Coordinates of N, CA and C in Angstrom, one line a residue:
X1 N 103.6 51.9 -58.3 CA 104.1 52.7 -57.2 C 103.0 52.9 -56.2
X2 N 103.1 52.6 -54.9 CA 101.8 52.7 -53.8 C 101.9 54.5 -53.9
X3 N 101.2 54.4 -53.2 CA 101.0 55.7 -52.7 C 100.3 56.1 -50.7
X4 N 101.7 57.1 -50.7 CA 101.3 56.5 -49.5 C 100.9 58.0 -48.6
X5 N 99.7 57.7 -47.7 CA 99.2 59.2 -47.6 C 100.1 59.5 -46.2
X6 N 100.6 60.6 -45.8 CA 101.5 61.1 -45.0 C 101.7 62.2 -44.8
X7 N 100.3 62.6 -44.2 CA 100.3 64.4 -44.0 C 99.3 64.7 -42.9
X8 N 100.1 65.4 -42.0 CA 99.2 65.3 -40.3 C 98.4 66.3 -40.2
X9 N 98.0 67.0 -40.8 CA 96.3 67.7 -41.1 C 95.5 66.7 -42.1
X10 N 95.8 65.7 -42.7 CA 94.8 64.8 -42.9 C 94.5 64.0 -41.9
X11 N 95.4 63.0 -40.9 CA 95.2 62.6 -40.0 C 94.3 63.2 -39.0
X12 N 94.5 64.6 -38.8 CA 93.6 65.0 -38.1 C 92.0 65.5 -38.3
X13 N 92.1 65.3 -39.6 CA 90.4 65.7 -39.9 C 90.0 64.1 -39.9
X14 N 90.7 63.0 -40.4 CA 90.0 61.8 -40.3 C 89.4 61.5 -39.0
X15 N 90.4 61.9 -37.8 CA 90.5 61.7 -36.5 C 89.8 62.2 -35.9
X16 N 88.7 63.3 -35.9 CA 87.6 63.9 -35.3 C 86.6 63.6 -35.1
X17 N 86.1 62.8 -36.0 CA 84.6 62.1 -35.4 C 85.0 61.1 -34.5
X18 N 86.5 60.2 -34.9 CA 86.6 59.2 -33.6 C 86.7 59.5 -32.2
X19 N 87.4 61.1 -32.2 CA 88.1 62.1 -31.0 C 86.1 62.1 -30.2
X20 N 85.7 62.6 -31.1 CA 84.0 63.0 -31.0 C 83.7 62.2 -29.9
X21 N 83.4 61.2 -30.5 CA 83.2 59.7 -30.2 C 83.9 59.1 -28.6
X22 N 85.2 59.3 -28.5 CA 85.7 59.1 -27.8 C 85.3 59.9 -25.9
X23 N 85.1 61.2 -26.1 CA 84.8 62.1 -25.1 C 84.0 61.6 -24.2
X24 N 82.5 61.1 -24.9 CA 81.5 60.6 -23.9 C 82.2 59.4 -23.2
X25 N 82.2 58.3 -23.7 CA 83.5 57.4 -22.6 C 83.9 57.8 -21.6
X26 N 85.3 58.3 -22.4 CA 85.9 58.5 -21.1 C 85.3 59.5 -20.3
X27 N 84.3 60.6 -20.4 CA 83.5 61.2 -19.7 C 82.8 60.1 -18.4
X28 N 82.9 59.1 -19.1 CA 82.0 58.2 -17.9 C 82.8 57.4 -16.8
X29 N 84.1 57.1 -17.9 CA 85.1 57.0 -16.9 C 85.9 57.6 -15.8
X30 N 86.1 58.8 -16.2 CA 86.7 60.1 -15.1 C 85.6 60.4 -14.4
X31 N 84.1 60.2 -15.0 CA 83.4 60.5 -13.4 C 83.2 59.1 -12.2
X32 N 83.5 57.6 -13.0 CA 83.5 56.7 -12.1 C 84.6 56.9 -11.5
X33 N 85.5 57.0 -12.0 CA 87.0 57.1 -11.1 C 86.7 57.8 -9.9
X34 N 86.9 59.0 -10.5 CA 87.0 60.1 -8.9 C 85.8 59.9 -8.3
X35 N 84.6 59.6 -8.5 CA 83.8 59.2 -7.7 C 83.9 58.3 -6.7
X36 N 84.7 57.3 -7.3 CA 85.2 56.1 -6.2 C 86.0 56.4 -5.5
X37 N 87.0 57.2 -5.7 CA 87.7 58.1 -4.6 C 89.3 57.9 -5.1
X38 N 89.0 58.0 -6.6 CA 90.8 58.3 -7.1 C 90.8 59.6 -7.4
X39 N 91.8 60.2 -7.6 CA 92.2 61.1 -7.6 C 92.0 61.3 -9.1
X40 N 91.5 63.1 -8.8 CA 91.4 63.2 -11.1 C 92.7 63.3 -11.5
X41 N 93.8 63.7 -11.2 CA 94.9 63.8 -11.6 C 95.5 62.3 -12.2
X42 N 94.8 61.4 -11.1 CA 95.5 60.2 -11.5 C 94.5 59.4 -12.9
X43 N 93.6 59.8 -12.5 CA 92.7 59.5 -13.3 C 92.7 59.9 -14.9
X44 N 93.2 61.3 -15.0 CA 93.8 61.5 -16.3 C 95.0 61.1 -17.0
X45 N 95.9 61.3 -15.5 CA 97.1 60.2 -16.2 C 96.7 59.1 -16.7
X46 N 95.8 58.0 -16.4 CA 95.4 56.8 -16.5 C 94.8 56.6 -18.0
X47 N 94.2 57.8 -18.6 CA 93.8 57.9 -20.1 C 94.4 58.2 -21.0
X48 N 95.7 59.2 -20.4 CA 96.4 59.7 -21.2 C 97.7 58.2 -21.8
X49 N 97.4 57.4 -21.1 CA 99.0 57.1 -21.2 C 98.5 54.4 -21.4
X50 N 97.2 55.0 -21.5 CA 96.3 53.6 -21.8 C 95.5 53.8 -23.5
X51 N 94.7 54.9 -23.7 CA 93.8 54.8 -24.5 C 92.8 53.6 -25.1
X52 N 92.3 53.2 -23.9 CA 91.7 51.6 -23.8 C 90.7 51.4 -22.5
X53 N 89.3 51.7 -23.2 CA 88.5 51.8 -22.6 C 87.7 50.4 -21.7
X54 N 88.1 49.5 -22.8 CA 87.3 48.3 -21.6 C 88.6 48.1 -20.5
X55 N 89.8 48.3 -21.1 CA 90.6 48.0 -20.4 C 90.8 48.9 -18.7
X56 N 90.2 50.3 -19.2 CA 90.7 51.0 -18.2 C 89.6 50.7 -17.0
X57 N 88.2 50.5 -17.3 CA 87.1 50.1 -16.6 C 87.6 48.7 -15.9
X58 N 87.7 47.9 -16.5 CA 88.5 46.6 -15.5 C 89.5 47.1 -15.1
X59 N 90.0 47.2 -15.3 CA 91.3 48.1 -14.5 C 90.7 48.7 -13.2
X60 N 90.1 50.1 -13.5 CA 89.6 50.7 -12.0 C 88.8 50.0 -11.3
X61 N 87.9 48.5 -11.2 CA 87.3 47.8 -10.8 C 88.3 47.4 -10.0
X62 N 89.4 46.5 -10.2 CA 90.4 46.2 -9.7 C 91.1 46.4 -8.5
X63 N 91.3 47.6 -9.0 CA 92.1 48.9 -8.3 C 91.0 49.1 -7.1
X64 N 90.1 49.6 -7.3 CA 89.2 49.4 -6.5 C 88.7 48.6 -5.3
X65 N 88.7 47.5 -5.9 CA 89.0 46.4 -5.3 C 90.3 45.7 -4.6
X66 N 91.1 46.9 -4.4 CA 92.1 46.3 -4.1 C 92.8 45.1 -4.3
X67 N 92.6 44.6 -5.7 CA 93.3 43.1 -6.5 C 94.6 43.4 -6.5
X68 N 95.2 42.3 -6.9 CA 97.1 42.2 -6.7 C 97.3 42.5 -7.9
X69 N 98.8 42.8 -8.0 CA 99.2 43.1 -9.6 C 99.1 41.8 -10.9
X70 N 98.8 40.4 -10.0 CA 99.0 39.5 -11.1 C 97.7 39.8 -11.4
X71 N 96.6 39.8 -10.7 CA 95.2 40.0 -11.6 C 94.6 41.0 -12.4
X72 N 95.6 41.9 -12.2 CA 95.7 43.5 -13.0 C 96.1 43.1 -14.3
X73 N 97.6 42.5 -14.2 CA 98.2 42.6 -15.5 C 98.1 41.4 -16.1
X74 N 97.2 40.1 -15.9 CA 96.5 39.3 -16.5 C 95.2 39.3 -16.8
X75 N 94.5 40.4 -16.7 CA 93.3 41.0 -17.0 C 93.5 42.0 -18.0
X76 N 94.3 42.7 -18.0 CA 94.7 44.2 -19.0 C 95.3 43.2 -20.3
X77 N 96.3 42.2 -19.8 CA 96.6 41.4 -20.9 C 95.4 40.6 -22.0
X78 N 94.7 40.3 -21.1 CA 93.5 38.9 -21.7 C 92.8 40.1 -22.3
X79 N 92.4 41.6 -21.9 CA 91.5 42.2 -22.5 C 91.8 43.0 -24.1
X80 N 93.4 43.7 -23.3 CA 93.8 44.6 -24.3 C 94.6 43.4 -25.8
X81 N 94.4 41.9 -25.6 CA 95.5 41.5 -26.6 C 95.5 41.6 -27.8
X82 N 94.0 42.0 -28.4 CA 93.8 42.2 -29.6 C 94.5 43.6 -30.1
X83 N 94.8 44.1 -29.5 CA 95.9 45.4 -30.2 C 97.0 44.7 -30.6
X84 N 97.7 44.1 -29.5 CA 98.7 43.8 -30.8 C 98.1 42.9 -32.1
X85 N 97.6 42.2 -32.0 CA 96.9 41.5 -33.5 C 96.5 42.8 -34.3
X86 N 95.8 43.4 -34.2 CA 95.5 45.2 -34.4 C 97.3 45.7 -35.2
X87 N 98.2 45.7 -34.3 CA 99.5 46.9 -34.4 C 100.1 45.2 -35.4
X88 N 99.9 44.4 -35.2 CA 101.0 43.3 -36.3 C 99.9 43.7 -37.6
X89 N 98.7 44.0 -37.8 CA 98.3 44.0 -39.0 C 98.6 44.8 -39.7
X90 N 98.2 46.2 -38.6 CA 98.7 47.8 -39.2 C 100.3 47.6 -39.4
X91 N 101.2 47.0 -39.3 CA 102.7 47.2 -39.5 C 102.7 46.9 -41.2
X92 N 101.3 46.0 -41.8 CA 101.7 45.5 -43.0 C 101.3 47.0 -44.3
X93 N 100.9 47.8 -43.3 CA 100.0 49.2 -44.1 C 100.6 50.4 -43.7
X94 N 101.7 50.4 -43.0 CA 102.1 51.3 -42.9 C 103.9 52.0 -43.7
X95 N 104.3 52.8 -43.8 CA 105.0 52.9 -45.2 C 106.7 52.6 -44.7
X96 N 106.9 51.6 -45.6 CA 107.7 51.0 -45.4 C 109.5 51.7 -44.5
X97 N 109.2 52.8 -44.6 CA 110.6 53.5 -44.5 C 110.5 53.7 -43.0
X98 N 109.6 53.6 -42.0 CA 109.0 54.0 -41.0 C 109.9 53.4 -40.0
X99 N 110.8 53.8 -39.3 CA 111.5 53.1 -38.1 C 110.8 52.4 -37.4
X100 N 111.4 51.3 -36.5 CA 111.1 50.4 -35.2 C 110.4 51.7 -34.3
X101 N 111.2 52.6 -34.2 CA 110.8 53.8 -32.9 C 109.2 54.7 -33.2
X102 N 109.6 54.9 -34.9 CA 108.2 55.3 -35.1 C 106.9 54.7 -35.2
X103 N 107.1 53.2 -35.3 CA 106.2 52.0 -35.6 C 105.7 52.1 -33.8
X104 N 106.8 52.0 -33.2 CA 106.7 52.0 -31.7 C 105.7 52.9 -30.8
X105 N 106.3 54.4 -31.7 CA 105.0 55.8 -31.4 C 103.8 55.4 -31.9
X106 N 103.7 54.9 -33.0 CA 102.3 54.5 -33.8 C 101.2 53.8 -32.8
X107 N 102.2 52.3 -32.2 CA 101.9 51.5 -31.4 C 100.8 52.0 -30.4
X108 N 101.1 53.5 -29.9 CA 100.7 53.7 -28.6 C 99.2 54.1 -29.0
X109 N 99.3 54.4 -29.5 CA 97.5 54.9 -30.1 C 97.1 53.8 -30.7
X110 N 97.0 52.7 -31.3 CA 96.0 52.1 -31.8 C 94.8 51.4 -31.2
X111 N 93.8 51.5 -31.4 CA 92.8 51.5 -30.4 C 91.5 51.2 -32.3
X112 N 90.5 50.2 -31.4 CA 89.4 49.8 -32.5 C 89.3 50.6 -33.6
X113 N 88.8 51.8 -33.4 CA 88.5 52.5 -34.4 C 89.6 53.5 -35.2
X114 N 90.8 53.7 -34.8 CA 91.9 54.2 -35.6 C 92.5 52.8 -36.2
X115 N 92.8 52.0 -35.7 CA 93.1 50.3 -36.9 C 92.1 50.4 -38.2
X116 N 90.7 50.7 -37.9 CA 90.2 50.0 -39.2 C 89.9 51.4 -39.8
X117 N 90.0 52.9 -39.4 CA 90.2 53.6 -40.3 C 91.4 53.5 -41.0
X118 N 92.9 53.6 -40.5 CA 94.2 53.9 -41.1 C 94.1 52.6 -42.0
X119 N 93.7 51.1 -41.6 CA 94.1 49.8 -42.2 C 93.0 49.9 -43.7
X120 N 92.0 50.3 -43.9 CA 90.8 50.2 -44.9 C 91.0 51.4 -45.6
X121 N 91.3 52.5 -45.0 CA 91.2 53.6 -45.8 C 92.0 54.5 -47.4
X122 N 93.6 54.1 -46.7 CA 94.4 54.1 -47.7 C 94.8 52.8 -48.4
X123 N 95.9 52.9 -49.2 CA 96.8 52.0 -49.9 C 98.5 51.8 -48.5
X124 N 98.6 53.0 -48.3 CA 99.9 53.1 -46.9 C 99.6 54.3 -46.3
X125 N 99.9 53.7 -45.3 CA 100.1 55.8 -44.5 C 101.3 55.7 -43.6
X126 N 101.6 57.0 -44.0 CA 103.0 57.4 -43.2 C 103.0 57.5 -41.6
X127 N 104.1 58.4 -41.5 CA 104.4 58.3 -39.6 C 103.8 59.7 -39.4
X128 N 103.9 60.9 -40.2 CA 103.1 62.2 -39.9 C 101.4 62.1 -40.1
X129 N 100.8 60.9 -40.9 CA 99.3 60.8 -41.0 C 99.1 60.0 -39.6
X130 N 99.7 58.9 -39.3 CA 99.2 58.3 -38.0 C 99.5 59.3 -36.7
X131 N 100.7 60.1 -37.1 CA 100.6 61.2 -35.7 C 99.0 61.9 -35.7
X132 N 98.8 62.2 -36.8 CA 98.0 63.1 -37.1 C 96.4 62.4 -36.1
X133 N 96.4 61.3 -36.8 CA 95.5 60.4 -36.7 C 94.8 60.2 -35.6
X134 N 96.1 60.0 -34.7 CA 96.1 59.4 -33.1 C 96.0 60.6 -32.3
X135 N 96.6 61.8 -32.4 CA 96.4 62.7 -31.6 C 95.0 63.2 -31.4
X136 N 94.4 63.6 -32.1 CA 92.9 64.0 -31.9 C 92.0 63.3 -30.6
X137 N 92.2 62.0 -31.8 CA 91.2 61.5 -30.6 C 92.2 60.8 -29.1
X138 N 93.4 61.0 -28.8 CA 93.8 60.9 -27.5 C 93.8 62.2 -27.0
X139 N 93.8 63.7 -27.5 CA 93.5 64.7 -26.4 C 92.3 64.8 -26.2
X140 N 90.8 63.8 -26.9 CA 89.7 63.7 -26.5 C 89.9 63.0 -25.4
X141 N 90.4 61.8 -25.4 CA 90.1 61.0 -24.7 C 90.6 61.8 -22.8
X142 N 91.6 61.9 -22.9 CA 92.0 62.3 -21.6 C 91.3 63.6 -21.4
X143 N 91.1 64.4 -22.3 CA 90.1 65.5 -21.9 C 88.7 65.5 -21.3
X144 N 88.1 64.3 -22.1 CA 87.0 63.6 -21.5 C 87.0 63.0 -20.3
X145 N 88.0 62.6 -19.8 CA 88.0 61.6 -18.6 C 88.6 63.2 -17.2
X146 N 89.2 64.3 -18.0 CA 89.0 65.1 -17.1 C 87.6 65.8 -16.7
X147 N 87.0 66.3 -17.7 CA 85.7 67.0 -17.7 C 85.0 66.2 -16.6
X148 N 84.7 64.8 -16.8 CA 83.6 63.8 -16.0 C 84.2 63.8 -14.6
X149 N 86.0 63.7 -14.3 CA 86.2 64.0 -13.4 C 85.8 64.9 -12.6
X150 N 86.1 66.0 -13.1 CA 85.9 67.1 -12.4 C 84.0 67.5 -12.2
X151 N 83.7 67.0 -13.2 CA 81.7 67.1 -12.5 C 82.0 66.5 -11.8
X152 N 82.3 65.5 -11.1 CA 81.7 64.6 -10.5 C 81.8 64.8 -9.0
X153 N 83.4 66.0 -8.9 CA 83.3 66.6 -7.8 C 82.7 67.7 -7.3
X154 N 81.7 68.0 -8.4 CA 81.2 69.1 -8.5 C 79.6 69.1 -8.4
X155 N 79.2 67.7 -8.6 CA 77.7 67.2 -8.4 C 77.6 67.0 -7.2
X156 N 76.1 66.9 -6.6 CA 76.0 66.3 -5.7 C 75.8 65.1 -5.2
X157 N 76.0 64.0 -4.0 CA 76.1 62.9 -4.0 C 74.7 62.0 -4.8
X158 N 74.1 62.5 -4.6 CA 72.6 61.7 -5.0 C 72.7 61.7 -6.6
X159 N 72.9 63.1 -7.5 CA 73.3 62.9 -8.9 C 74.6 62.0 -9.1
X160 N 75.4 62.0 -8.7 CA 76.7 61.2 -8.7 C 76.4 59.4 -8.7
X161 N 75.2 58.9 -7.6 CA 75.2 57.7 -7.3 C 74.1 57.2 -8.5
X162 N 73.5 58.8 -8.9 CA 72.5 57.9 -10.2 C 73.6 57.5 -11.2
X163 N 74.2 58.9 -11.7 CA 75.1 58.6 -12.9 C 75.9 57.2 -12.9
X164 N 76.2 56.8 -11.5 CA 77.4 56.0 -11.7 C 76.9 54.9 -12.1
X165 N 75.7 54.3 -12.8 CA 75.4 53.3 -13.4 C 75.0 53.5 -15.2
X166 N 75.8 54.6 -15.3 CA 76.1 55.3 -17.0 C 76.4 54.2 -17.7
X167 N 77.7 53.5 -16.8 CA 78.6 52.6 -17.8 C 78.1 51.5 -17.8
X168 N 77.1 50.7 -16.6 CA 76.4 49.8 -17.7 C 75.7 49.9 -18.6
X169 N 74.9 51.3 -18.6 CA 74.1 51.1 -19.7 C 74.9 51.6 -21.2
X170 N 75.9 51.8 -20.9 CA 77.2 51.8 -22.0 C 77.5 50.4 -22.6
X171 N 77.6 49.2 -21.7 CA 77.9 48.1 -21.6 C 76.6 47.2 -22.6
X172 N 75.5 47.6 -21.6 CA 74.3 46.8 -22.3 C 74.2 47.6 -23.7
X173 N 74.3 48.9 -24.0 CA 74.3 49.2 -25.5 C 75.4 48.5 -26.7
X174 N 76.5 47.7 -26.4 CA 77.1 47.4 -26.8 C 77.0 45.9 -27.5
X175 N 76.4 45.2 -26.3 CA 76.4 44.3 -26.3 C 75.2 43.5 -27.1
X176 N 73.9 43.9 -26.4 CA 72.6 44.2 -27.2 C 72.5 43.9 -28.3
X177 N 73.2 45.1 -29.2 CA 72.7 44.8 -30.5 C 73.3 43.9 -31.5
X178 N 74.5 43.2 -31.3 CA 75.1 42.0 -32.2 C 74.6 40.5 -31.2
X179 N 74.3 40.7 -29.8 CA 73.1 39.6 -29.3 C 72.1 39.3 -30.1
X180 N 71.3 40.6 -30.4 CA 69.8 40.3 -31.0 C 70.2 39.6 -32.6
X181 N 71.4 40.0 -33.3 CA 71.7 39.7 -34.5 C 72.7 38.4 -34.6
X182 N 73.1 38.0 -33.7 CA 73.9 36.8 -34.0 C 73.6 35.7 -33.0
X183 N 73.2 34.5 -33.4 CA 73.3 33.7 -32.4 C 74.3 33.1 -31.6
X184 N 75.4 33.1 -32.3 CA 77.0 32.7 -31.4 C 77.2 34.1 -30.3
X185 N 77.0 35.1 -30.4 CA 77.1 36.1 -29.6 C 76.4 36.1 -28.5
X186 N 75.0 35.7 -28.8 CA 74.0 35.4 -27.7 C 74.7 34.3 -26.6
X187 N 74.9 33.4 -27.7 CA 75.3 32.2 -26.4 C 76.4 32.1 -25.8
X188 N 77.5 32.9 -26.3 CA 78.7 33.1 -25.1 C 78.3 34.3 -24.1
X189 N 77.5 35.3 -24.2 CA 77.4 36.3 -23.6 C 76.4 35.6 -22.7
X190 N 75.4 34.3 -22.9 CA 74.8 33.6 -21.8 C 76.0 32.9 -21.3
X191 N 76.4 32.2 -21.6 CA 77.4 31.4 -21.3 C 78.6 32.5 -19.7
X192 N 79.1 33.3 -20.3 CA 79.4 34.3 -19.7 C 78.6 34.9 -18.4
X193 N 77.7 35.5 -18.6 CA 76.7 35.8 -17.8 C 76.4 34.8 -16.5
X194 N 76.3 33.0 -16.9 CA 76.1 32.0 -15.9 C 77.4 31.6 -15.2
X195 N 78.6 32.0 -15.7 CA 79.7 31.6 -14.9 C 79.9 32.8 -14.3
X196 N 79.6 33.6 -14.4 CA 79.9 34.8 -13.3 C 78.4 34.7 -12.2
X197 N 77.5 34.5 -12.5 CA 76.3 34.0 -11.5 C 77.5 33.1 -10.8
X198 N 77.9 31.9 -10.9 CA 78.3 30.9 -10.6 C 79.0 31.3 -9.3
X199 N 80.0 31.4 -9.9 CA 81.3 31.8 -9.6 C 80.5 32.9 -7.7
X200 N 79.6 34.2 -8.6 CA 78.6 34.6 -7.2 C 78.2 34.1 -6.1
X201 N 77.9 32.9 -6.6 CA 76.9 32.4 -5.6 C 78.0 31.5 -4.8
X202 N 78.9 31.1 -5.5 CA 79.6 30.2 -4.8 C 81.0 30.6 -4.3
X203 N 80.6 32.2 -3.7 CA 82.2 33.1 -3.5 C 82.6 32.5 -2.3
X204 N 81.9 31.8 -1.1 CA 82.3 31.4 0.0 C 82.8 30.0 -0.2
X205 N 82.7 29.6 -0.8 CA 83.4 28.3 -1.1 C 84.4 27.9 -1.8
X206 N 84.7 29.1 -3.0 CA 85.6 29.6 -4.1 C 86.2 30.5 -3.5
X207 N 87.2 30.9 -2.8 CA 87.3 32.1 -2.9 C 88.3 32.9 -3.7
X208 N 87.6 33.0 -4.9 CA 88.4 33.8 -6.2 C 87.9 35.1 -5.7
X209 N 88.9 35.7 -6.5 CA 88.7 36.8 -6.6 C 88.4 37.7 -7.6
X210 N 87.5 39.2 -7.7 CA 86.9 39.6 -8.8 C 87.9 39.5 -10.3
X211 N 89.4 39.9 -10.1 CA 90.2 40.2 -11.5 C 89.8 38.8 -11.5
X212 N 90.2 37.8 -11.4 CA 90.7 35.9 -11.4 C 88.8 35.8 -12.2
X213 N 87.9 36.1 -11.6 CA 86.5 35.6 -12.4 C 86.7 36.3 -13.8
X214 N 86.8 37.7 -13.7 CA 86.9 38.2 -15.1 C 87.8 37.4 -16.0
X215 N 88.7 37.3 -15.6 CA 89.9 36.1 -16.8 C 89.3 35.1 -17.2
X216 N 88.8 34.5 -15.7 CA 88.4 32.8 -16.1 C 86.9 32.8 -16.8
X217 N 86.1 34.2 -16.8 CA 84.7 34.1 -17.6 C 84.9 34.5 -19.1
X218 N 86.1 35.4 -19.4 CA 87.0 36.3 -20.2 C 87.5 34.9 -21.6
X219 N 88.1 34.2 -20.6 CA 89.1 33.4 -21.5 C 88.3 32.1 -21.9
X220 N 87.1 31.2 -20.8 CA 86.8 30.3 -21.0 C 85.4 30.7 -22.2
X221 N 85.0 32.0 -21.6 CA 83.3 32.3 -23.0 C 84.5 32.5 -24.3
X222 N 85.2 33.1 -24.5 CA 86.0 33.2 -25.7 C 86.4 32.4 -26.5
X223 N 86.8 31.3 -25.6 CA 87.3 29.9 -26.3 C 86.5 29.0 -26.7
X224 N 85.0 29.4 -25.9 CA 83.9 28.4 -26.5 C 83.1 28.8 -27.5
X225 N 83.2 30.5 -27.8 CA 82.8 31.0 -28.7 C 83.6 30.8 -30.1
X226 N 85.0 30.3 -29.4 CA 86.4 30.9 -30.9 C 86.0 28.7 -31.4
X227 N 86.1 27.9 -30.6 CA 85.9 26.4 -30.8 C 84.8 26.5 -31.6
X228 N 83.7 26.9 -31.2 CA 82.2 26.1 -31.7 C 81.6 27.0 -32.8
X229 N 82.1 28.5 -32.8 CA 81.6 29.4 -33.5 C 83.0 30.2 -34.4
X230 N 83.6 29.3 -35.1 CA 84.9 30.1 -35.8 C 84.3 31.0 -37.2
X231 N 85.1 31.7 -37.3 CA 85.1 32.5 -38.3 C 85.2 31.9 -39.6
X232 N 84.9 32.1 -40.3 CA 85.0 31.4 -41.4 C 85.7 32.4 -42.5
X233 N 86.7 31.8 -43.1 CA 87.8 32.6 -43.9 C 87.1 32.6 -45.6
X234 N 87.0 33.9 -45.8 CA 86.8 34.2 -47.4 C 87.7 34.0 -48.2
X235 N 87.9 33.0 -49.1 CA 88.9 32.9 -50.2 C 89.1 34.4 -51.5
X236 N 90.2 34.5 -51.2 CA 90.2 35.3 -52.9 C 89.7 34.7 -53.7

């Protein structure tokens, strides 16, 4: 007999250090947003209703940029796809009795670090433990992207234009440390790095646009990384 955990005050103590976790982000998000001159209202809608943080930063680049909707929603696709690979695995761990509708609500929260808690943790978990689970850290998240919002209208311009280079060094922390430790990582993230130089230097001649580079540096480093550097599968 599995056993399956399904009780939304466990979900929510699991969910706390991720919620934790989550704040600073989107803090850095809601102050880039309204700094660039979106609105915080919209800006919190945008967290509340995404929970996807690389996604939402390409996204406001975008937006920003004034890009068309096919480079939006071919960018949010190419970035955010691994959730569903994420929500088809969690479907096999989650307790069987669970509706299409509830599987559906589950859907909306799964994000990196609630997949490999709920997927590694138990044996099953129910639809009241993933409520549990997911709430926390989504009233961090959009809480966080209001807080940064609202500094941001509240700082002055000169603190504002330092902060707003937060998120790369968010970016370079991330990236950094599985560079220094892996060599397939190194070389697509060079790899990466020279097709967007490229693509720079030759914007008068090319004229792509910023979403269209991100896909084509997005899809082409990925595929030379997924070709030459595959994963290698552990036998039972």
């Amino acid at each position: 007999m599995e056993h399956v955990q399904n009780h939304f005050m466990q979900g929510i103590k699991d969910g706390v250090p991720i919620g934790l976790g989550y704040i600073s982000v989107s803090f850095t998000f809601g102050m880039m947003a309204v700094s660039q001159g979106m609105p915080l209202e919209v800006a919190v809608l945008i967290s509340l209703t995404n929970l996807t943080s690389a996604g939402q930063f390409s996204g406001l680049a975008l937006i920003m940029a004034q890009g068309s909707y096919i480079e939006l929603a071919l960018s949010q696709f190419i970035i955010n796809l691994r959730y569903a690979l994420m929500s088809l695995s969690l479907s096999q761990k989650v307790d069987r009795k669970m509706t299409t509708a509830q599987r559906a609500i589950v859907s909306y929260g799964v994000t990196d670090e609630i997949f490999a808690l709920a997927s590694s943790t138990y044996e099953r978990v129910g639809k009241k433990y993933m409520y549990g689970l997911i709430a926390f850290p989504m009233a961090c998240w959009t809480l966080g992207t209001f807080i940064g919002g609202a500094a941001s209208t509240l700082l002055p311009e000169s603190i504002r234009s330092a902060l707003s280079i937060a998120i790369y060094g968010m970016f370079l922390a991330i990236i950094i440390p599985p560079a220094e430790k892996f060599r397939s990582v190194r070389i697509v993230l060079i790899l990466s790095i020279i097709m967007s130089c490229i693509f720079s230097l030759l914007q008068d001649i090319l004229p792509i646009s910023s979403g269209f580079v991100i896909i084509i540096c997005t899809v082409v480093a990925s595929g030379f990384g997924a070709y030459f550097f595959p994963v290698e599968e552990v036998s039972s």
